[in-house]
GROMACS .gro file of C-alpha atoms in nm:
model
  359
    1MET     CA    1   6.056  -0.450   2.022
    2ARG     CA    2   5.893  -0.411   1.672
    3VAL     CA    3   6.101  -0.351   1.353
    4GLU     CA    4   5.953  -0.283   1.056
    5LEU     CA    5   6.121  -0.212   0.704
    6HIS     CA    6   5.887  -0.031   0.451
    7THR     CA    7   5.977   0.086   0.122
    8ARG     CA    8   5.584   0.319   0.050
    9ASP     CA    9   5.247   0.284   0.145
   10VAL     CA   10   5.495   0.381   0.479
   11PRO     CA   11   5.269   0.439   0.783
   12TRP     CA   12   5.360   0.739   0.964
   13PRO     CA   13   5.360   0.792   1.321
   14ASP     CA   14   5.119   1.064   1.386
   15THR     CA   15   5.448   1.284   1.516
   16PRO     CA   16   5.598   1.623   1.502
   17ASP     CA   17   5.913   1.369   1.430
   18GLY     CA   18   5.682   1.137   1.170
   19ALA     CA   19   5.558   1.412   0.960
   20PHE     CA   20   5.931   1.561   0.933
   21ALA     CA   21   6.065   1.238   0.767
   22ARG     CA   22   5.750   1.186   0.567
   23ALA     CA   23   5.779   1.540   0.440
   24TYR     CA   24   6.222   1.406   0.401
   25LEU     CA   25   6.086   1.103   0.241
   26GLU     CA   26   5.816   1.009   0.038
   27PRO     CA   27   6.019   1.202  -0.236
   28LEU     CA   28   6.358   1.029  -0.200
   29LEU     CA   29   6.162   0.687  -0.148
   30ALA     CA   30   5.937   0.807  -0.519
   31GLY     CA   31   6.290   0.842  -0.699
   32PRO     CA   32   6.577   0.805  -0.852
   33VAL     CA   33   6.771   0.969  -0.543
   34GLU     CA   34   7.003   1.085  -0.776
   35ALA     CA   35   6.768   1.359  -0.865
   36PHE     CA   36   6.825   1.516  -0.550
   37VAL     CA   37   7.224   1.416  -0.466
   38HIS     CA   38   7.423   1.407  -0.818
   39ASN     CA   39   7.637   1.165  -0.727
   40VAL     CA   40   7.430   0.942  -0.474
   41TRP     CA   41   7.329   0.589  -0.631
   42THR     CA   42   7.124   0.385  -0.316
   43GLU     CA   43   6.807   0.250  -0.231
   44VAL     CA   44   6.606   0.435   0.025
   45ALA     CA   45   6.452   0.220   0.243
   46VAL     CA   46   6.248   0.369   0.615
   47LEU     CA   47   6.236   0.106   0.959
   48ILE     CA   48   5.931   0.233   1.171
   49VAL     CA   49   6.066   0.085   1.513
   50ASP     CA   50   5.780   0.029   1.809
   51GLY     CA   51   5.547   0.213   1.546
   52ARG     CA   52   5.734   0.553   1.701
   53THR     CA   53   6.055   0.552   1.543
   54VAL     CA   54   6.191   0.642   1.143
   55LEU     CA   55   6.507   0.594   1.027
   56PRO     CA   56   6.550   0.551   0.703
   57ILE     CA   57   6.792   0.352   0.573
   58THR     CA   58   7.039   0.280   0.228
   59VAL     CA   59   7.145   0.015   0.107
   60ASN     CA   60   7.468   0.027  -0.088
   61ASP     CA   61   7.623  -0.305  -0.305
   62ASP     CA   62   7.990  -0.184  -0.294
   63GLU     CA   63   7.841   0.124  -0.652
   64ARG     CA   64   8.196   0.317  -0.733
   65GLY     CA   65   8.243   0.727  -0.696
   66ASN     CA   66   7.924   0.691  -0.502
   67ALA     CA   67   7.913   1.059  -0.197
   68TRP     CA   68   8.147   0.962   0.137
   69VAL     CA   69   7.773   0.995   0.256
   70CYS     CA   70   7.696   0.706   0.099
   71SER     CA   71   8.060   0.538   0.085
   72PRO     CA   72   8.266   0.430   0.378
   73TYR     CA   73   8.566   0.402   0.095
   74THR     CA   74   8.506   0.757  -0.006
   75HIS     CA   75   8.539   0.890   0.334
   76TYR     CA   76   8.865   0.686   0.425
   77VAL     CA   77   9.016   0.670   0.138
   78THR     CA   78   8.922   0.903  -0.147
   79TYR     CA   79   8.843   1.166   0.103
   80ALA     CA   80   9.104   1.154   0.307
   81LYS     CA   81   9.400   1.159   0.023
   82GLU     CA   82   9.191   1.460  -0.054
   83GLU     CA   83   9.261   1.596   0.287
   84LEU     CA   84   9.681   1.531   0.304
   85TYR     CA   85   9.742   1.888   0.215
   86LEU     CA   86   9.589   1.993   0.537
   87LEU     CA   87   9.952   1.871   0.707
   88ASP     CA   88  10.250   2.035   0.733
   89SER     CA   89  10.518   1.779   0.744
   90ARG     CA   90  10.577   1.646   0.356
   91ALA     CA   91  10.686   1.297   0.453
   92THR     CA   92  10.412   1.262   0.659
   93ARG     CA   93  10.181   1.320   0.364
   94ALA     CA   94  10.449   1.082   0.179
   95VAL     CA   95  10.390   0.752   0.424
   96LEU     CA   96  10.031   0.823   0.476
   97GLY     CA   97   9.989   0.855   0.107
   98VAL     CA   98  10.123   0.493   0.088
   99ALA     CA   99   9.944   0.350   0.347
  100LEU     CA  100   9.647   0.497   0.237
  101ASP     CA  101   9.666   0.374  -0.085
  102ALA     CA  102   9.753   0.005   0.068
  103LEU     CA  103   9.399   0.077   0.267
  104GLY     CA  104   9.246   0.136  -0.022
  105LEU     CA  105   9.364  -0.239  -0.154
  106LEU     CA  106   9.255  -0.383   0.159
  107ALA     CA  107   8.892  -0.168   0.119
  108ARG     CA  108   8.799  -0.337  -0.195
  109PHE     CA  109   8.923  -0.671  -0.121
  110SER     CA  110   8.670  -0.648   0.215
  111ARG     CA  111   8.423  -0.463  -0.001
  112LEU     CA  112   8.374  -0.208   0.232
  113ASP     CA  113   8.100  -0.039   0.057
  114ARG     CA  114   7.851  -0.337   0.098
  115VAL     CA  115   7.650  -0.148   0.361
  116VAL     CA  116   7.330  -0.091   0.527
  117THR     CA  117   7.306   0.279   0.685
  118VAL     CA  118   7.070   0.346   0.892
  119ASN     CA  119   6.942   0.678   1.021
  120ASN     CA  120   7.104   0.777   0.659
  121TRP     CA  121   6.916   1.132   0.506
  122LEU     CA  122   7.225   1.171   0.243
  123LEU     CA  123   7.406   1.439   0.485
  124SER     CA  124   7.666   1.473   0.643
  125THR     CA  125   7.555   1.550   0.989
  126ASN     CA  126   7.268   1.303   1.041
  127LEU     CA  127   7.111   1.399   1.345
  128TYR     CA  128   6.894   1.105   1.544
  129PRO     CA  129   6.549   1.129   1.715
  130ALA     CA  130   6.507   1.081   2.134
  131LEU     CA  131   6.603   0.699   2.131
  132GLU     CA  132   6.467   0.415   2.409
  133PRO     CA  133   6.702   0.150   2.510
  134GLY     CA  134   6.724  -0.159   2.353
  135GLN     CA  135   6.597   0.053   1.995
  136ILE     CA  136   6.912   0.036   1.849
  137ALA     CA  137   7.008  -0.331   1.943
  138ALA     CA  138   6.694  -0.406   1.796
  139VAL     CA  139   6.768  -0.297   1.407
  140ALA     CA  140   7.106  -0.413   1.414
  141ALA     CA  141   7.015  -0.730   1.509
  142PHE     CA  142   6.706  -0.674   1.271
  143LEU     CA  143   6.922  -0.524   0.939
  144ARG     CA  144   7.192  -0.817   1.011
  145GLU     CA  145   6.910  -1.098   0.987
  146ARG     CA  146   6.727  -0.918   0.698
  147PHE     CA  147   7.122  -0.816   0.508
  148PRO     CA  148   7.307  -1.096   0.614
  149SER     CA  149   7.606  -1.026   0.347
  150HIS     CA  150   7.586  -0.614   0.399
  151ALA     CA  151   7.764  -0.475   0.724
  152ILE     CA  152   7.533  -0.286   0.998
  153VAL     CA  153   7.626   0.030   0.961
  154PHE     CA  154   7.491   0.375   1.212
  155PRO     CA  155   7.640   0.711   1.089
  156SER     CA  156   7.718   1.025   1.244
  157VAL     CA  157   7.759   0.880   1.616
  158ASN     CA  158   7.901   1.106   1.901
  159GLU     CA  159   7.869   0.906   2.158
  160PRO     CA  160   7.936   0.497   2.135
  161PHE     CA  161   7.642   0.284   2.210
  162ALA     CA  162   7.645   0.050   2.475
  163GLU     CA  163   7.454  -0.216   2.321
  164GLY     CA  164   7.422  -0.405   1.965
  165GLY     CA  165   7.757  -0.507   2.014
  166LEU     CA  166   7.864  -0.234   1.817
  167LEU     CA  167   8.277  -0.138   1.660
  168HIS     CA  168   8.313   0.205   1.650
  169VAL     CA  169   8.517   0.301   1.383
  170PRO     CA  170   8.607   0.710   1.413
  171GLY     CA  171   8.519   0.948   1.117
  172ARG     CA  172   8.568   1.325   1.196
  173GLN     CA  173   8.595   1.521   1.477
  174VAL     CA  174   8.296   1.771   1.523
  175TYR     CA  175   8.177   2.075   1.732
  176LEU     CA  176   7.884   2.083   1.931
  177ILE     CA  177   7.757   2.415   2.136
  178ASP     CA  178   7.453   2.541   2.328
  179PRO     CA  179   7.489   2.901   2.213
  180GLY     CA  180   7.209   2.989   2.474
  181ARG     CA  181   7.403   2.870   2.730
  182LYS     CA  182   7.735   3.058   2.672
  183ALA     CA  183   7.914   3.353   2.826
  184GLY     CA  184   8.207   3.577   2.848
  185ARG     CA  185   8.417   3.616   2.584
  186SER     CA  186   8.316   3.291   2.332
  187ARG     CA  187   7.954   3.483   2.342
  188LYS     CA  188   8.039   3.815   2.306
  189ARG     CA  189   8.279   3.665   1.964
  190TRP     CA  190   7.958   3.535   1.799
  191ARG     CA  191   7.730   3.828   1.912
  192TYR     CA  192   8.012   4.068   1.748
  193ASP     CA  193   7.969   3.858   1.421
  194LEU     CA  194   7.591   3.902   1.427
  195ARG     CA  195   7.638   4.282   1.460
  196LEU     CA  196   7.829   4.235   1.095
  197ILE     CA  197   7.517   4.148   0.857
  198GLU     CA  198   7.379   4.468   0.958
  199ARG     CA  199   7.759   4.702   0.952
  200HIS     CA  200   7.776   4.508   0.609
  201GLY     CA  201   7.455   4.663   0.450
  202TYR     CA  202   7.259   4.282   0.485
  203GLU     CA  203   6.933   4.202   0.528
  204VAL     CA  204   6.838   3.786   0.672
  205ILE     CA  205   6.537   3.645   0.429
  206GLU     CA  206   6.392   3.366   0.355
  207PRO     CA  207   6.587   3.213  -0.018
  208ASP     CA  208   6.324   3.178  -0.246
  209ASP     CA  209   6.593   3.105  -0.540
  210PRO     CA  210   6.679   2.717  -0.578
  211LYS     CA  211   6.928   2.748  -0.795
  212ARG     CA  212   7.106   3.026  -0.608
  213VAL     CA  213   7.095   2.824  -0.320
  214VAL     CA  214   7.271   2.521  -0.517
  215GLU     CA  215   7.543   2.737  -0.609
  216LEU     CA  216   7.609   2.925  -0.303
  217TYR     CA  217   7.623   2.596  -0.150
  218ASN     CA  218   7.873   2.430  -0.476
  219LEU     CA  219   8.117   2.709  -0.409
  220LEU     CA  220   8.191   2.637  -0.064
  221TYR     CA  221   8.171   2.255  -0.001
  222LEU     CA  222   8.258   2.125  -0.423
  223ASP     CA  223   8.469   2.422  -0.586
  224LYS     CA  224   8.661   2.495  -0.221
  225TYR     CA  225   8.681   2.156  -0.047
  226SER     CA  226   8.556   1.854  -0.282
  227ARG     CA  227   8.314   1.667  -0.511
  228ASN     CA  228   8.327   1.350  -0.224
  229ASN     CA  229   8.076   1.578  -0.091
  230PRO     CA  230   7.706   1.519  -0.131
  231GLN     CA  231   7.573   1.742  -0.449
  232PHE     CA  232   7.260   1.842  -0.388
  233THR     CA  233   7.005   1.964  -0.660
  234GLU     CA  234   6.747   2.231  -0.717
  235ARG     CA  235   6.495   1.920  -0.643
  236PHE     CA  236   6.642   1.900  -0.319
  237VAL     CA  237   6.706   2.236  -0.194
  238GLY     CA  238   6.375   2.334  -0.296
  239GLU     CA  239   6.117   1.949  -0.193
  240LEU     CA  240   6.248   1.863   0.150
  241PRO     CA  241   6.163   2.042   0.467
  242PHE     CA  242   6.445   2.218   0.547
  243THR     CA  243   6.427   2.618   0.705
  244LEU     CA  244   6.634   2.814   0.444
  245ARG     CA  245   6.763   3.171   0.592
  246GLY     CA  246   7.055   3.378   0.365
  247LEU     CA  247   7.217   3.709   0.382
  248ALA     CA  248   7.110   3.957   0.071
  249LYS     CA  249   7.186   4.354  -0.016
  250ASP     CA  250   7.034   4.457  -0.296
  251GLY     CA  251   6.886   4.255  -0.455
  252ARG     CA  252   7.147   3.988  -0.455
  253LEU     CA  253   7.165   3.696  -0.245
  254ASP     CA  254   7.513   3.629  -0.126
  255ALA     CA  255   7.531   3.371   0.154
  256VAL     CA  256   7.291   3.107   0.277
  257LEU     CA  257   7.216   2.784   0.514
  258GLY     CA  258   6.950   2.553   0.604
  259TYR     CA  259   6.916   2.425   0.862
  260TYR     CA  260   6.662   2.120   1.085
  261GLU     CA  261   6.623   2.001   1.436
  262ARG     CA  262   6.569   1.649   1.585
  263ASP     CA  263   6.514   1.636   1.913
  264GLY     CA  264   6.679   1.943   1.971
  265VAL     CA  265   6.958   2.005   1.821
  266ILE     CA  266   6.994   2.157   1.532
  267THR     CA  267   7.216   2.087   1.210
  268THR     CA  268   7.346   2.275   0.883
  269PRO     CA  269   7.343   2.078   0.606
  270ILE     CA  270   7.340   2.314   0.318
  271PHE     CA  271   7.580   2.579   0.370
  272GLY     CA  272   7.759   2.824   0.172
  273TYR     CA  273   7.859   3.178   0.053
  274ASP     CA  274   7.944   3.361  -0.248
  275THR     CA  275   8.304   3.268  -0.263
  276ALA     CA  276   8.421   3.564  -0.437
  277LEU     CA  277   8.407   3.827  -0.192
  278PRO     CA  278   8.677   3.922  -0.016
  279ARG     CA  279   8.726   3.680   0.282
  280GLU     CA  280   8.718   4.027   0.510
  281LEU     CA  281   8.350   4.077   0.470
  282GLY     CA  282   8.301   3.805   0.717
  283LEU     CA  283   8.047   3.592   0.527
  284TYR     CA  284   8.145   3.269   0.722
  285ARG     CA  285   8.130   3.420   1.043
  286MET     CA  286   7.748   3.591   0.982
  287LEU     CA  287   7.604   3.314   0.868
  288SER     CA  288   7.742   3.102   1.176
  289ALA     CA  289   7.650   3.378   1.434
  290LEU     CA  290   7.338   3.328   1.282
  291LEU     CA  291   7.283   3.026   1.336
  292TYR     CA  292   7.399   3.069   1.670
  293GLN     CA  293   7.110   3.338   1.725
  294ILE     CA  294   6.843   3.099   1.609
  295ALA     CA  295   6.951   2.791   1.820
  296VAL     CA  296   6.910   3.060   2.115
  297GLU     CA  297   6.559   3.185   2.023
  298HIS     CA  298   6.470   2.819   2.036
  299GLY     CA  299   6.633   2.666   2.312
  300TRP     CA  300   6.813   2.423   2.115
  301GLN     CA  301   7.227   2.281   2.067
  302VAL     CA  302   7.408   2.314   1.775
  303ASN     CA  303   7.586   2.016   1.631
  304ASP     CA  304   7.851   2.272   1.376
  305SER     CA  305   8.012   1.988   1.188
  306ALA     CA  306   8.393   1.979   1.106
  307GLY     CA  307   8.625   2.188   0.979
  308ALA     CA  308   8.711   2.584   1.077
  309GLY     CA  309   8.805   2.421   1.407
  310GLU     CA  310   8.972   2.704   1.580
  311PHE     CA  311   8.713   2.963   1.470
  312LYS     CA  312   8.438   2.718   1.641
  313ARG     CA  313   8.618   2.682   1.976
  314LEU     CA  314   8.620   3.053   2.008
  315ARG     CA  315   8.336   3.055   1.980
  316GLY     CA  316   8.210   2.850   2.297
  317ALA     CA  317   8.164   2.443   2.060
  318GLU     CA  318   8.333   2.197   2.196
  319PRO     CA  319   8.475   1.863   1.948
  320CYS     CA  320   8.380   1.530   1.988
  321ILE     CA  321   8.461   1.210   1.803
  322GLU     CA  322   8.216   1.087   1.552
  323TYR     CA  323   8.210   0.762   1.485
  324ARG     CA  324   8.025   0.545   1.184
  325ALA     CA  325   7.907   0.241   1.468
  326VAL     CA  326   7.896  -0.096   1.270
  327GLY     CA  327   7.729  -0.464   1.339
  328LEU     CA  328   8.037  -0.700   1.168
  329ASP     CA  329   8.004  -1.025   1.371
  330HIS     CA  330   7.737  -1.167   1.159
  331LEU     CA  331   7.969  -1.152   0.841
  332PRO     CA  332   8.249  -1.381   0.745
  333TRP     CA  333   8.640  -1.275   0.818
  334ARG     CA  334   8.746  -1.123   0.472
  335ARG     CA  335   8.436  -0.873   0.495
  336ARG     CA  336   8.533  -0.785   0.873
  337VAL     CA  337   8.867  -0.721   0.820
  338ALA     CA  338   8.853  -0.364   0.681
  339TRP     CA  339   8.683  -0.238   0.942
  340VAL     CA  340   8.914  -0.365   1.216
  341VAL     CA  341   9.184  -0.255   1.050
  342LEU     CA  342   9.060   0.059   0.978
  343GLU     CA  343   8.932   0.124   1.373
  344GLN     CA  344   9.236   0.031   1.505
  345VAL     CA  345   9.446   0.281   1.250
  346LEU     CA  346   9.201   0.534   1.286
  347ARG     CA  347   9.183   0.574   1.708
  348ARG     CA  348   9.536   0.509   1.709
  349VAL     CA  349   9.703   0.757   1.477
  350ALA     CA  350   9.400   0.964   1.305
  351VAL     CA  351   9.218   1.057   1.636
  352PRO     CA  352   9.567   1.169   1.806
  353MET     CA  353   9.604   1.406   1.463
  354MET     CA  354   9.256   1.494   1.470
  355ARG     CA  355   9.277   1.587   1.795
  356GLU     CA  356   9.662   1.817   1.783
  357LYS     CA  357   9.528   1.970   1.487
  358GLY     CA  358   9.158   1.994   1.516
  359LEU     CA  359   9.062   1.850   1.185
   0.00000   0.00000   0.00000
């Protein structure tokens, strides 16, 4: 099985997947990356497997302050601290806060952020192309040899890989749905939400104002949730091949989603709305219903990412633990210890909590 690493003059496969990868990755390869995502500092390269499968990689050397899409430390320590407010018990918050401080020290000791991240599109949810048996193992082996001092990380793994000798470290609970196959009450709920678009006087448009798209994304993902989420720029929205749909009324764009598809699955890394408008208006409900309708029209499944668990379950989505699959066996013990501790603690403590609380 042939694996090739390219940083320029990439021999893009002559396939729909190759065309998407070229349109997406050529601007990032030209860089700088922070011109597309303000809070990401990384090196981008491309793997071509057997001349047809495209997997972007990012290479990090323990930089500080990166968005969580390139920084396991930000995800497992910084972001986790921010989300402690979701827990009802003050005592639990205090205990976990101390535990996260200790984990942070261990992560620094192990240089947790010295990583090569495979299939990293700088998004919270990274969809995989159709993979053939042996490709994950071949990629992991190639990168272990090419980057002997880096952990090899595959993000956004919903079903643990059976090959490659990888440690599967839990990350988030995400929600998966095939809305075209749903019937009964769950389908009625999102179909009702879809009718709210016309009822509230909105029309579905193709937005052409990257500045407004970024504003709406920021209102939700940065201002309401966390500035450790990727901070997309107007170039990211305007130059990369997302399909945008928005809800507009009286010439004003109030909500937007941007999606992409790989191997019959779509997800929406660009999603936001005017949070100053009344919650009762239901902009989140309308956007989600619009996404499901798009999926039904094309026969796609939806990776609905994390958050709003009860809302998504009521509309037929199934919870699924998302992992980072990590290659470590080429590293010394000091570099492995934080990952091993993380896997044990998250599997025994965080995963039951995510399932119980729907986090």
